């Protein structure tokens, strides 16, 4: 019986089992030609006889790649042993099956188009598509195939490139997450980009992120593949994230596989249509949150490859979040006082410059209040510096309650504070704020160590444009007014 063979994507001539030929360097050669024109020795004749008498399948079964033959109706008529390793079906199970039934639904149209092109005489090399294995997992296959007209068969060699595709997906995700971290302005925007990255490799309906820090749990947010704005997480996602944070491990929700989960989570997951997979996020500081993925295909079970890729994405996301949080923390530390968490001298001067330029441009008004605690040195000397730090924190909290959110309260250093007031406040209005501050600080201050102290403050005010027409002069005027107020109080004391 004659067959049309394909080797390295090149067509060989028709050959029968009764004709002795060898594969060598991608070509089909007679045994005598292997000896550069010399006559084949007796040993070669013996080997020729053994090869001729061996069945074709005994050679194809030695290949790591799969060899398949498909008839005009699209049914497998021959498969080599490697097919069981690649597709999960035995050779007996695959014979007679429709090839297209094994192809992933999303790839069927272009696979049929490629099959028609092959049957029209156009050989295909390096054609890639995905197949559904017997166990439900996806296998990425690279094909080389051609048509044997005399035998009305498509003859193909299939190579499993799933591991390569998985590595490429991880590498692409790594680069994309790194770029997203730098491009995204906030966490919802970053989550939306991560959803898009995962959606390029997995069917995804929604993605939920819940973070925790030293201040406690943050509200979880959910992004949907439909493109809607990030929103509050659904109850099921919130319960799933809570369970992952509690147990510290990955949790998979699948229909009929909810045993062992908390009762509230089982009830929320009743009637589950699509899989949910939640992965903990870990950084060098420990657990920082949870990433939960909802499959985009109802009734399709998530595979090990899906879980592996999502866990890889979660690991990279945790690193990116930690880096982003560290960057945010460093920016905050550069512009804020470490003890009181108030804006520091640098940030205050930046805001004053902007406010002064705006007031000058709009012919508006602004005021400065310089504040200095009275007798603060005695507190440090009598109660210690730790108590003095607690007093500064308590004073900062009281001062913050005396002003509006649009005003700026900053610590200039030591026991000195400054308040920037905008929105065209008149001197009479500023005087009322000064009275409010004096009254607030006259009340006993309960410190964190159990001590109760009272303090007073000296305040100096300066108004633009009444007292100065430049920023430097305004600062100098407020400073002089504060020291004048302090000297008066010291004299009266």
Short mmCIF file of C-alpha atoms in Angstrom, two decimals:
data_model
loop_
_atom_site.label_atom_id
_atom_site.label_comp_id
_atom_site.label_asym_id
_atom_site.label_seq_id
_atom_site.Cartn_x
_atom_site.Cartn_y
_atom_site.Cartn_z
CA UNK A 1 0.00 0.00 0.00
CA UNK A 2 1.41 3.45 -0.93
CA UNK A 3 1.35 6.43 1.47
CA UNK A 4 2.25 10.09 1.12
CA UNK A 5 4.71 11.00 3.85
CA UNK A 6 5.63 14.45 5.16
CA UNK A 7 9.00 15.18 6.78
CA UNK A 8 10.12 18.64 8.02
CA UNK A 9 7.27 20.20 6.07
CA UNK A 10 8.67 18.93 2.71
CA UNK A 11 6.83 16.57 0.44
CA UNK A 12 8.49 13.25 -0.34
CA UNK A 13 7.65 11.03 -3.24
CA UNK A 14 5.06 8.29 -2.90
CA UNK A 15 6.56 5.14 -1.50
CA UNK A 16 5.30 1.71 -0.71
CA UNK A 17 6.14 -0.41 2.25
CA UNK A 18 7.96 -2.68 -0.16
CA UNK A 19 10.40 0.05 -1.21
CA UNK A 20 13.31 0.59 1.09
CA UNK A 21 14.09 4.20 1.91
CA UNK A 22 15.64 5.98 4.83
CA UNK A 23 15.13 9.40 6.37
CA UNK A 24 18.36 11.33 6.48
CA UNK A 25 18.95 15.10 7.06
CA UNK A 26 15.34 15.94 6.16
CA UNK A 27 15.42 13.96 2.86
CA UNK A 28 14.33 10.49 1.78
CA UNK A 29 17.29 8.44 0.54
CA UNK A 30 17.95 4.90 -0.65
CA UNK A 31 20.15 2.81 1.63
CA UNK A 32 22.94 2.58 -0.98
CA UNK A 33 23.14 6.39 -1.15
CA UNK A 34 23.94 6.54 2.55
CA UNK A 35 27.31 5.00 1.64
CA UNK A 36 28.33 7.67 -0.91
CA UNK A 37 27.86 5.45 -3.93
CA UNK A 38 29.42 2.35 -2.39
CA UNK A 39 27.52 -0.86 -2.45
CA UNK A 40 25.47 -1.50 0.69
CA UNK A 41 27.16 -4.20 2.83
CA UNK A 42 25.43 -7.36 4.00
CA UNK A 43 24.71 -5.83 7.43
CA UNK A 44 22.74 -3.08 5.73
CA UNK A 45 20.80 -5.65 3.70
CA UNK A 46 19.83 -7.40 6.91
CA UNK A 47 18.76 -4.11 8.50
CA UNK A 48 16.76 -3.32 5.36
CA UNK A 49 14.86 -6.56 5.72
CA UNK A 50 14.03 -5.83 9.38
CA UNK A 51 12.79 -2.33 8.62
CA UNK A 52 10.71 -3.53 5.69
CA UNK A 53 9.03 -6.15 7.81
CA UNK A 54 8.27 -3.74 10.71
CA UNK A 55 4.83 -2.03 10.78
CA UNK A 56 4.73 1.71 10.12
CA UNK A 57 3.26 2.48 13.59
CA UNK A 58 6.31 1.02 15.31
CA UNK A 59 8.35 3.97 14.00
CA UNK A 60 5.79 6.74 14.50
CA UNK A 61 5.20 5.58 18.07
CA UNK A 62 8.81 6.40 18.87
CA UNK A 63 8.29 10.08 18.02
CA UNK A 64 7.69 12.65 20.77
CA UNK A 65 5.43 14.55 18.38
CA UNK A 66 2.09 13.05 17.37
CA UNK A 67 1.39 11.82 13.85
CA UNK A 68 -2.25 11.96 12.74
CA UNK A 69 -4.16 11.09 9.59
CA UNK A 70 -7.63 12.51 8.96
CA UNK A 71 -9.98 11.51 6.14
CA UNK A 72 -12.11 13.77 3.97
CA UNK A 73 -14.93 13.60 6.51
CA UNK A 74 -12.66 14.96 9.19
CA UNK A 75 -12.29 11.72 11.18
CA UNK A 76 -9.07 10.34 12.61
CA UNK A 77 -8.04 7.15 10.81
CA UNK A 78 -4.56 6.89 12.32
CA UNK A 79 -2.89 8.40 15.39
CA UNK A 80 0.50 7.63 16.90
CA UNK A 81 1.12 6.77 20.54
CA UNK A 82 2.13 10.35 21.42
CA UNK A 83 -1.49 11.44 20.94
CA UNK A 84 -2.45 9.89 24.26
CA UNK A 85 0.15 12.00 26.08
CA UNK A 86 -0.90 15.18 24.27
CA UNK A 87 -4.68 14.79 24.06
CA UNK A 88 -5.39 12.35 26.88
CA UNK A 89 -7.29 9.89 24.67
CA UNK A 90 -6.01 6.44 23.79
CA UNK A 91 -5.34 5.59 20.17
CA UNK A 92 -8.42 3.36 20.09
CA UNK A 93 -10.60 6.19 21.45
CA UNK A 94 -9.38 8.74 18.90
CA UNK A 95 -9.83 6.54 15.80
CA UNK A 96 -13.17 7.54 14.28
CA UNK A 97 -13.55 10.75 16.28
CA UNK A 98 -14.24 14.02 14.49
CA UNK A 99 -11.10 16.12 14.62
CA UNK A 100 -13.04 19.38 14.99
CA UNK A 101 -14.82 18.10 18.13
CA UNK A 102 -11.52 18.19 20.00
CA UNK A 103 -10.66 21.75 18.93
CA UNK A 104 -11.40 24.56 21.39
CA UNK A 105 -14.65 26.30 20.31
CA UNK A 106 -12.94 29.67 19.83
CA UNK A 107 -10.44 28.12 17.36
CA UNK A 108 -12.79 25.96 15.29
CA UNK A 109 -13.57 28.42 12.49
CA UNK A 110 -9.95 29.12 11.58
CA UNK A 111 -9.05 25.43 12.02
CA UNK A 112 -11.68 24.42 9.47
CA UNK A 113 -10.41 27.14 7.14
CA UNK A 114 -6.87 25.78 7.46
CA UNK A 115 -8.14 22.23 6.80
CA UNK A 116 -9.82 23.37 3.58
CA UNK A 117 -6.64 25.09 2.46
CA UNK A 118 -4.65 21.89 3.09
CA UNK A 119 -7.12 19.84 1.05
CA UNK A 120 -6.75 22.38 -1.75
CA UNK A 121 -3.05 21.55 -1.87
CA UNK A 122 -1.65 24.30 0.33
CA UNK A 123 0.60 22.70 2.94
CA UNK A 124 0.50 24.26 6.40
CA UNK A 125 3.52 24.65 8.65
CA UNK A 126 3.55 26.04 12.19
CA UNK A 127 -0.23 26.39 12.36
CA UNK A 128 -1.30 26.85 15.99
CA UNK A 129 -4.60 26.14 17.69
CA UNK A 130 -5.93 24.81 20.99
CA UNK A 131 -7.45 21.43 21.76
CA UNK A 132 -9.56 20.26 24.67
CA UNK A 133 -7.92 17.33 26.39
CA UNK A 134 -9.93 14.46 27.80
CA UNK A 135 -9.45 15.88 31.32
CA UNK A 136 -10.81 19.28 30.25
CA UNK A 137 -7.49 21.10 30.12
CA UNK A 138 -6.45 23.12 27.10
CA UNK A 139 -3.50 21.96 25.01
CA UNK A 140 -1.74 24.41 22.69
CA UNK A 141 -0.73 22.58 19.50
CA UNK A 142 1.58 23.53 16.65
CA UNK A 143 0.80 21.64 13.43
CA UNK A 144 2.54 20.88 10.19
CA UNK A 145 0.21 19.18 7.68
CA UNK A 146 -0.34 18.43 4.00
CA UNK A 147 -2.83 16.64 1.79
CA UNK A 148 -2.26 13.20 0.23
CA UNK A 149 -4.45 13.24 -2.86
CA UNK A 150 -4.00 9.55 -3.82
CA UNK A 151 -5.12 8.43 -0.38
CA UNK A 152 -7.55 11.30 0.35
CA UNK A 153 -5.96 11.93 3.74
CA UNK A 154 -4.62 14.89 5.65
CA UNK A 155 -1.32 13.83 7.19
CA UNK A 156 -0.10 15.99 10.06
CA UNK A 157 2.52 16.17 12.79
CA UNK A 158 1.40 17.79 16.08
CA UNK A 159 3.69 19.27 18.70
CA UNK A 160 2.46 20.20 22.20
CA UNK A 161 3.63 23.77 22.89
CA UNK A 162 1.49 24.33 26.02
CA UNK A 163 4.51 24.80 28.29
CA UNK A 164 6.00 27.33 25.88
CA UNK A 165 2.71 29.23 25.66
CA UNK A 166 2.41 29.26 29.45
CA UNK A 167 5.93 30.67 29.78
CA UNK A 168 5.21 33.30 27.13
CA UNK A 169 1.96 34.25 28.87
CA UNK A 170 3.78 34.70 32.18
CA UNK A 171 6.49 36.79 30.57
CA UNK A 172 3.93 38.98 28.79
CA UNK A 173 1.93 39.36 32.01
CA UNK A 174 5.07 40.33 33.92
CA UNK A 175 5.92 43.11 31.47
CA UNK A 176 2.30 44.29 31.26
CA UNK A 177 1.89 44.44 35.05
CA UNK A 178 5.11 46.40 35.39
CA UNK A 179 3.93 48.92 32.78
CA UNK A 180 0.45 49.10 34.34
CA UNK A 181 1.90 49.86 37.76
CA UNK A 182 3.74 52.88 36.42
CA UNK A 183 0.87 54.07 34.21
CA UNK A 184 -2.09 53.61 36.58
CA UNK A 185 -2.90 56.61 38.72
CA UNK A 186 -4.69 54.76 41.52
CA UNK A 187 -5.64 51.26 42.63
CA UNK A 188 -8.99 51.02 40.71
CA UNK A 189 -7.20 52.02 37.51
CA UNK A 190 -4.49 49.43 38.19
CA UNK A 191 -7.11 46.73 38.80
CA UNK A 192 -8.82 47.58 35.49
CA UNK A 193 -5.51 47.15 33.68
CA UNK A 194 -4.81 43.85 35.45
CA UNK A 195 -8.27 42.65 34.36
CA UNK A 196 -7.37 43.44 30.75
CA UNK A 197 -4.01 41.64 31.10
CA UNK A 198 -5.63 38.48 32.49
CA UNK A 199 -8.39 38.67 29.89
CA UNK A 200 -5.80 38.25 27.14
CA UNK A 201 -4.95 34.79 28.48
CA UNK A 202 -8.01 33.59 30.44
CA UNK A 203 -11.78 33.93 30.10
CA UNK A 204 -12.59 36.46 32.83
CA UNK A 205 -15.88 38.04 33.86
CA UNK A 206 -14.74 40.08 36.85
CA UNK A 207 -11.76 40.70 39.10
CA UNK A 208 -11.96 41.67 42.78
CA UNK A 209 -9.14 43.15 44.84
CA UNK A 210 -9.17 43.50 48.61
CA UNK A 211 -6.17 45.04 50.37
CA UNK A 212 -5.21 45.33 54.00
CA UNK A 213 -2.57 47.48 55.68
CA UNK A 214 -1.55 48.55 59.17
CA UNK A 215 -4.82 50.50 59.45
CA UNK A 216 -6.97 47.42 58.74
CA UNK A 217 -9.04 46.11 55.84
CA UNK A 218 -9.84 48.32 52.89
CA UNK A 219 -13.14 48.12 51.04
CA UNK A 220 -12.86 45.53 48.23
CA UNK A 221 -13.34 46.80 44.68
CA UNK A 222 -14.49 44.86 41.62
CA UNK A 223 -13.86 45.47 37.92
CA UNK A 224 -15.95 43.81 35.20
CA UNK A 225 -14.87 42.73 31.74
CA UNK A 226 -17.80 44.66 30.31
CA UNK A 227 -15.76 47.79 30.91
CA UNK A 228 -17.90 49.45 33.58
CA UNK A 229 -16.23 51.57 36.26
CA UNK A 230 -14.85 49.79 39.35
CA UNK A 231 -17.52 49.29 41.97
CA UNK A 232 -18.16 47.69 45.35
CA UNK A 233 -17.53 43.94 45.41
CA UNK A 234 -20.58 41.59 45.34
CA UNK A 235 -21.33 39.69 48.59
CA UNK A 236 -19.89 36.42 47.23
CA UNK A 237 -16.57 38.08 46.35
CA UNK A 238 -16.35 39.72 49.76
CA UNK A 239 -17.01 36.43 51.60
CA UNK A 240 -14.50 34.62 49.39
CA UNK A 241 -11.80 37.23 50.10
CA UNK A 242 -12.51 36.99 53.83
CA UNK A 243 -12.05 33.22 53.72
CA UNK A 244 -8.72 33.49 51.87
CA UNK A 245 -7.46 36.04 54.40
CA UNK A 246 -8.57 33.76 57.23
CA UNK A 247 -6.97 30.56 55.94
CA UNK A 248 -4.05 32.13 54.04
CA UNK A 249 -4.34 29.84 51.01
CA UNK A 250 -5.90 29.73 47.53
CA UNK A 251 -9.64 28.93 47.48
CA UNK A 252 -11.46 27.58 44.40
CA UNK A 253 -15.26 27.70 44.16
CA UNK A 254 -16.77 25.14 41.80
CA UNK A 255 -20.27 23.75 41.62
CA UNK A 256 -20.58 20.63 43.74
CA UNK A 257 -17.19 21.17 45.40
CA UNK A 258 -18.03 23.51 48.28
CA UNK A 259 -17.62 21.08 51.18
CA UNK A 260 -15.42 22.30 54.00
CA UNK A 261 -16.09 25.99 53.32
CA UNK A 262 -17.87 28.28 55.84
CA UNK A 263 -21.64 27.97 55.74
CA UNK A 264 -22.17 31.62 54.75
CA UNK A 265 -19.82 31.18 51.79
CA UNK A 266 -21.54 27.94 50.73
CA UNK A 267 -24.95 29.64 50.80
CA UNK A 268 -23.67 32.61 48.77
CA UNK A 269 -22.14 30.20 46.24
CA UNK A 270 -25.27 28.07 45.81
CA UNK A 271 -26.36 28.01 42.18
CA UNK A 272 -22.84 28.92 41.10
CA UNK A 273 -22.64 29.20 37.30
CA UNK A 274 -18.96 30.04 36.79
CA UNK A 275 -15.83 29.23 38.76
CA UNK A 276 -14.31 31.62 41.28
CA UNK A 277 -10.64 31.48 42.21
CA UNK A 278 -9.17 33.64 45.00
CA UNK A 279 -5.43 33.92 45.59
CA UNK A 280 -3.71 35.55 48.59
CA UNK A 281 -1.34 38.42 47.94
CA UNK A 282 1.94 38.30 49.86
CA UNK A 283 4.75 40.84 50.07
CA UNK A 284 7.89 41.03 52.14
CA UNK A 285 5.73 42.34 55.00
CA UNK A 286 3.35 39.38 54.88
CA UNK A 287 -0.25 39.20 53.66
CA UNK A 288 -1.45 42.41 51.98
CA UNK A 289 -4.74 41.24 50.45
CA UNK A 290 -6.58 38.95 48.02
CA UNK A 291 -7.12 38.81 44.25
CA UNK A 292 -10.33 36.99 43.21
CA UNK A 293 -11.07 35.96 39.61
CA UNK A 294 -14.49 35.00 38.23
CA UNK A 295 -14.38 32.82 35.12
CA UNK A 296 -15.90 34.28 32.00
CA UNK A 297 -17.37 30.98 30.76
CA UNK A 298 -20.36 29.41 32.50
CA UNK A 299 -19.97 25.72 33.15
CA UNK A 300 -16.29 25.66 32.11
CA UNK A 301 -14.02 24.40 34.88
CA UNK A 302 -10.85 26.34 35.54
CA UNK A 303 -7.76 24.32 34.67
CA UNK A 304 -4.45 23.91 36.45
CA UNK A 305 -2.89 26.21 33.86
CA UNK A 306 -5.51 28.87 34.69
CA UNK A 307 -4.77 28.61 38.39
CA UNK A 308 -1.02 28.63 37.82
CA UNK A 309 -1.21 31.74 35.63
CA UNK A 310 -3.50 33.57 38.08
CA UNK A 311 -1.20 32.74 40.99
CA UNK A 312 1.74 34.05 38.98
CA UNK A 313 -0.19 37.26 38.20
CA UNK A 314 -1.13 37.59 41.88
CA UNK A 315 2.50 37.27 42.93
CA UNK A 316 3.60 39.93 40.45
CA UNK A 317 0.68 42.15 41.42
CA UNK A 318 1.61 41.88 45.11
CA UNK A 319 5.16 42.96 44.27
CA UNK A 320 3.84 45.84 42.17
CA UNK A 321 1.43 46.96 44.92
CA UNK A 322 4.18 46.82 47.53
CA UNK A 323 6.43 48.88 45.27
CA UNK A 324 3.63 51.38 44.64
CA UNK A 325 2.79 51.63 48.35
CA UNK A 326 6.46 52.14 49.18
CA UNK A 327 6.70 54.88 46.57
CA UNK A 328 3.56 56.55 47.96
CA UNK A 329 4.91 56.26 51.49
CA UNK A 330 8.22 57.82 50.51
CA UNK A 331 6.41 60.69 48.79
CA UNK A 332 4.27 61.22 51.90
CA UNK A 333 7.31 61.14 54.20
CA UNK A 334 9.08 63.70 52.03
CA UNK A 335 6.17 66.14 52.35
CA UNK A 336 4.79 65.43 55.84
CA UNK A 337 5.90 65.56 59.43
CA UNK A 338 6.56 62.05 60.72
CA UNK A 339 5.23 62.73 64.23
CA UNK A 340 1.98 64.60 63.56
CA UNK A 341 1.40 63.49 59.92
CA UNK A 342 0.81 67.15 59.07
CA UNK A 343 2.30 68.85 56.00
CA UNK A 344 5.92 69.82 56.66
CA UNK A 345 7.74 73.06 55.87
CA UNK A 346 8.41 72.03 52.24
CA UNK A 347 4.78 71.17 51.44
CA UNK A 348 3.53 74.26 53.27
CA UNK A 349 5.73 76.59 51.22
CA UNK A 350 4.59 74.85 48.03
CA UNK A 351 0.91 75.40 48.96
CA UNK A 352 1.57 78.96 50.09
CA UNK A 353 3.27 79.77 46.78
CA UNK A 354 0.26 78.41 44.85
CA UNK A 355 -2.26 80.17 47.09
CA UNK A 356 -0.41 83.48 46.94
CA UNK A 357 -0.20 83.35 43.14
CA UNK A 358 -3.93 82.57 42.95
CA UNK A 359 -4.86 85.40 45.32
CA UNK A 360 -2.68 87.85 43.41
CA UNK A 361 -4.15 86.77 40.07
CA UNK A 362 -7.77 86.89 41.28
CA UNK A 363 -7.27 89.93 43.54
CA UNK A 364 -8.36 87.82 46.46
CA UNK A 365 -7.31 87.53 50.10
CA UNK A 366 -5.42 85.05 52.25
CA UNK A 367 -4.18 84.94 55.82
CA UNK A 368 -1.44 83.22 57.81
CA UNK A 369 -1.52 82.20 61.46
CA UNK A 370 1.81 81.39 63.13
CA UNK A 371 1.39 79.37 66.36
CA UNK A 372 3.91 78.56 69.09
CA UNK A 373 3.14 76.46 72.20
CA UNK A 374 3.82 78.22 75.47
CA UNK A 375 5.94 76.38 78.03
CA UNK A 376 6.60 73.38 75.81
CA UNK A 377 10.21 73.11 77.04
CA UNK A 378 8.97 72.67 80.60
CA UNK A 379 6.79 69.74 79.45
CA UNK A 380 9.83 68.01 77.94
CA UNK A 381 11.94 68.72 81.02
CA UNK A 382 9.31 67.60 83.51
CA UNK A 383 7.57 64.72 81.73
CA UNK A 384 10.13 63.62 79.15
CA UNK A 385 10.35 63.87 75.37
CA UNK A 386 7.96 60.94 74.83
CA UNK A 387 5.25 62.88 76.65
CA UNK A 388 6.18 65.99 74.65
CA UNK A 389 5.65 64.05 71.42
CA UNK A 390 2.22 62.92 72.60
CA UNK A 391 1.35 66.52 73.45
CA UNK A 392 2.32 67.68 69.93
CA UNK A 393 0.12 64.97 68.41
CA UNK A 394 -2.81 65.96 70.60
CA UNK A 395 -2.37 69.66 69.78
CA UNK A 396 -2.25 68.85 66.05
CA UNK A 397 -5.54 66.96 66.36
CA UNK A 398 -7.20 69.87 68.19
CA UNK A 399 -5.96 72.40 65.65
CA UNK A 400 -7.18 70.24 62.78
CA UNK A 401 -10.71 70.37 64.26
CA UNK A 402 -10.63 74.18 64.32
CA UNK A 403 -10.15 74.75 60.59
CA UNK A 404 -11.84 73.79 57.34
CA UNK A 405 -10.72 70.95 55.07
CA UNK A 406 -9.70 73.50 52.45
CA UNK A 407 -7.28 75.20 54.86
CA UNK A 408 -3.71 74.00 55.40
CA UNK A 409 -2.29 73.16 58.84
CA UNK A 410 1.44 72.44 58.89
CA UNK A 411 4.15 71.80 61.47
CA UNK A 412 7.16 74.00 60.84
CA UNK A 413 9.34 72.25 63.41
CA UNK A 414 9.66 71.95 67.18
CA UNK A 415 6.51 73.38 68.76
CA UNK A 416 5.69 75.72 65.88
CA UNK A 417 2.64 75.34 63.64
CA UNK A 418 1.25 77.46 60.82
CA UNK A 419 -2.23 77.73 59.28
CA UNK A 420 -2.93 78.96 55.74
CA UNK A 421 -6.46 80.38 55.30
CA UNK A 422 -7.88 81.17 51.85
CA UNK A 423 -11.28 81.97 50.32
CA UNK A 424 -11.23 85.74 50.99
CA UNK A 425 -11.49 85.53 54.79
CA UNK A 426 -11.61 88.97 56.41
CA UNK A 427 -9.49 89.88 59.47
CA UNK A 428 -12.59 89.72 61.68
CA UNK A 429 -13.21 86.13 60.54
CA UNK A 430 -9.58 85.23 61.28
CA UNK A 431 -9.94 86.66 64.78
CA UNK A 432 -12.84 84.29 65.43
CA UNK A 433 -10.69 81.35 64.35
CA UNK A 434 -7.96 82.51 66.75
CA UNK A 435 -10.49 82.55 69.60
CA UNK A 436 -11.66 79.06 68.63
CA UNK A 437 -8.06 77.78 68.77
CA UNK A 438 -7.41 79.32 72.19
CA UNK A 439 -10.61 77.77 73.54
CA UNK A 440 -9.82 74.34 72.09
CA UNK A 441 -6.31 74.24 73.59
CA UNK A 442 -7.51 75.52 76.98
CA UNK A 443 -9.38 72.23 77.43
CA UNK A 444 -7.39 69.43 79.14
CA UNK A 445 -5.47 67.22 76.72
CA UNK A 446 -5.68 63.48 77.46
CA UNK A 447 -2.46 61.89 76.25
CA UNK A 448 -2.00 58.28 75.22
CA UNK A 449 0.13 57.46 78.26
CA UNK A 450 -2.57 58.47 80.71
CA UNK A 451 -1.27 61.98 81.46
CA UNK A 452 -3.61 64.96 81.29
CA UNK A 453 -2.04 68.33 80.42
CA UNK A 454 -3.14 71.84 79.61
CA UNK A 455 -1.34 74.19 77.30
CA UNK A 456 -1.66 77.60 75.72
CA UNK A 457 -0.52 78.99 72.38
CA UNK A 458 0.78 82.30 71.06
CA UNK A 459 -0.66 83.29 67.66
CA UNK A 460 0.55 85.83 65.14
CA UNK A 461 -1.61 86.75 62.14
CA UNK A 462 -0.77 88.33 58.78
CA UNK A 463 -3.16 89.18 55.95
CA UNK A 464 -2.66 89.67 52.23
CA UNK A 465 -2.86 92.32 50.86
CA UNK A 466 -3.35 94.34 54.07
CA UNK A 467 -0.03 93.55 55.77
CA UNK A 468 2.24 92.58 52.86
CA UNK A 469 2.34 92.47 49.08
CA UNK A 470 4.82 89.59 48.75
CA UNK A 471 5.03 86.08 50.13
CA UNK A 472 8.30 86.70 52.00
CA UNK A 473 6.94 89.84 53.64
CA UNK A 474 3.76 88.02 54.64
CA UNK A 475 5.77 85.24 56.34
CA UNK A 476 7.98 87.78 58.11
CA UNK A 477 4.97 89.79 59.34
CA UNK A 478 3.20 86.70 60.77
CA UNK A 479 6.42 85.58 62.50
CA UNK A 480 6.93 88.98 64.13
CA UNK A 481 3.29 89.09 65.23
CA UNK A 482 3.62 85.66 66.84
CA UNK A 483 6.73 86.61 68.82
CA UNK A 484 5.08 89.86 69.88
CA UNK A 485 2.08 87.88 71.18
CA UNK A 486 4.41 85.48 72.98
CA UNK A 487 6.35 88.27 74.67
CA UNK A 488 3.12 89.86 75.89
CA UNK A 489 1.94 86.57 77.40
CA UNK A 490 5.35 86.00 79.03
CA UNK A 491 5.21 89.51 80.53
CA UNK A 492 1.71 88.97 81.92
CA UNK A 493 2.75 85.60 83.35
#
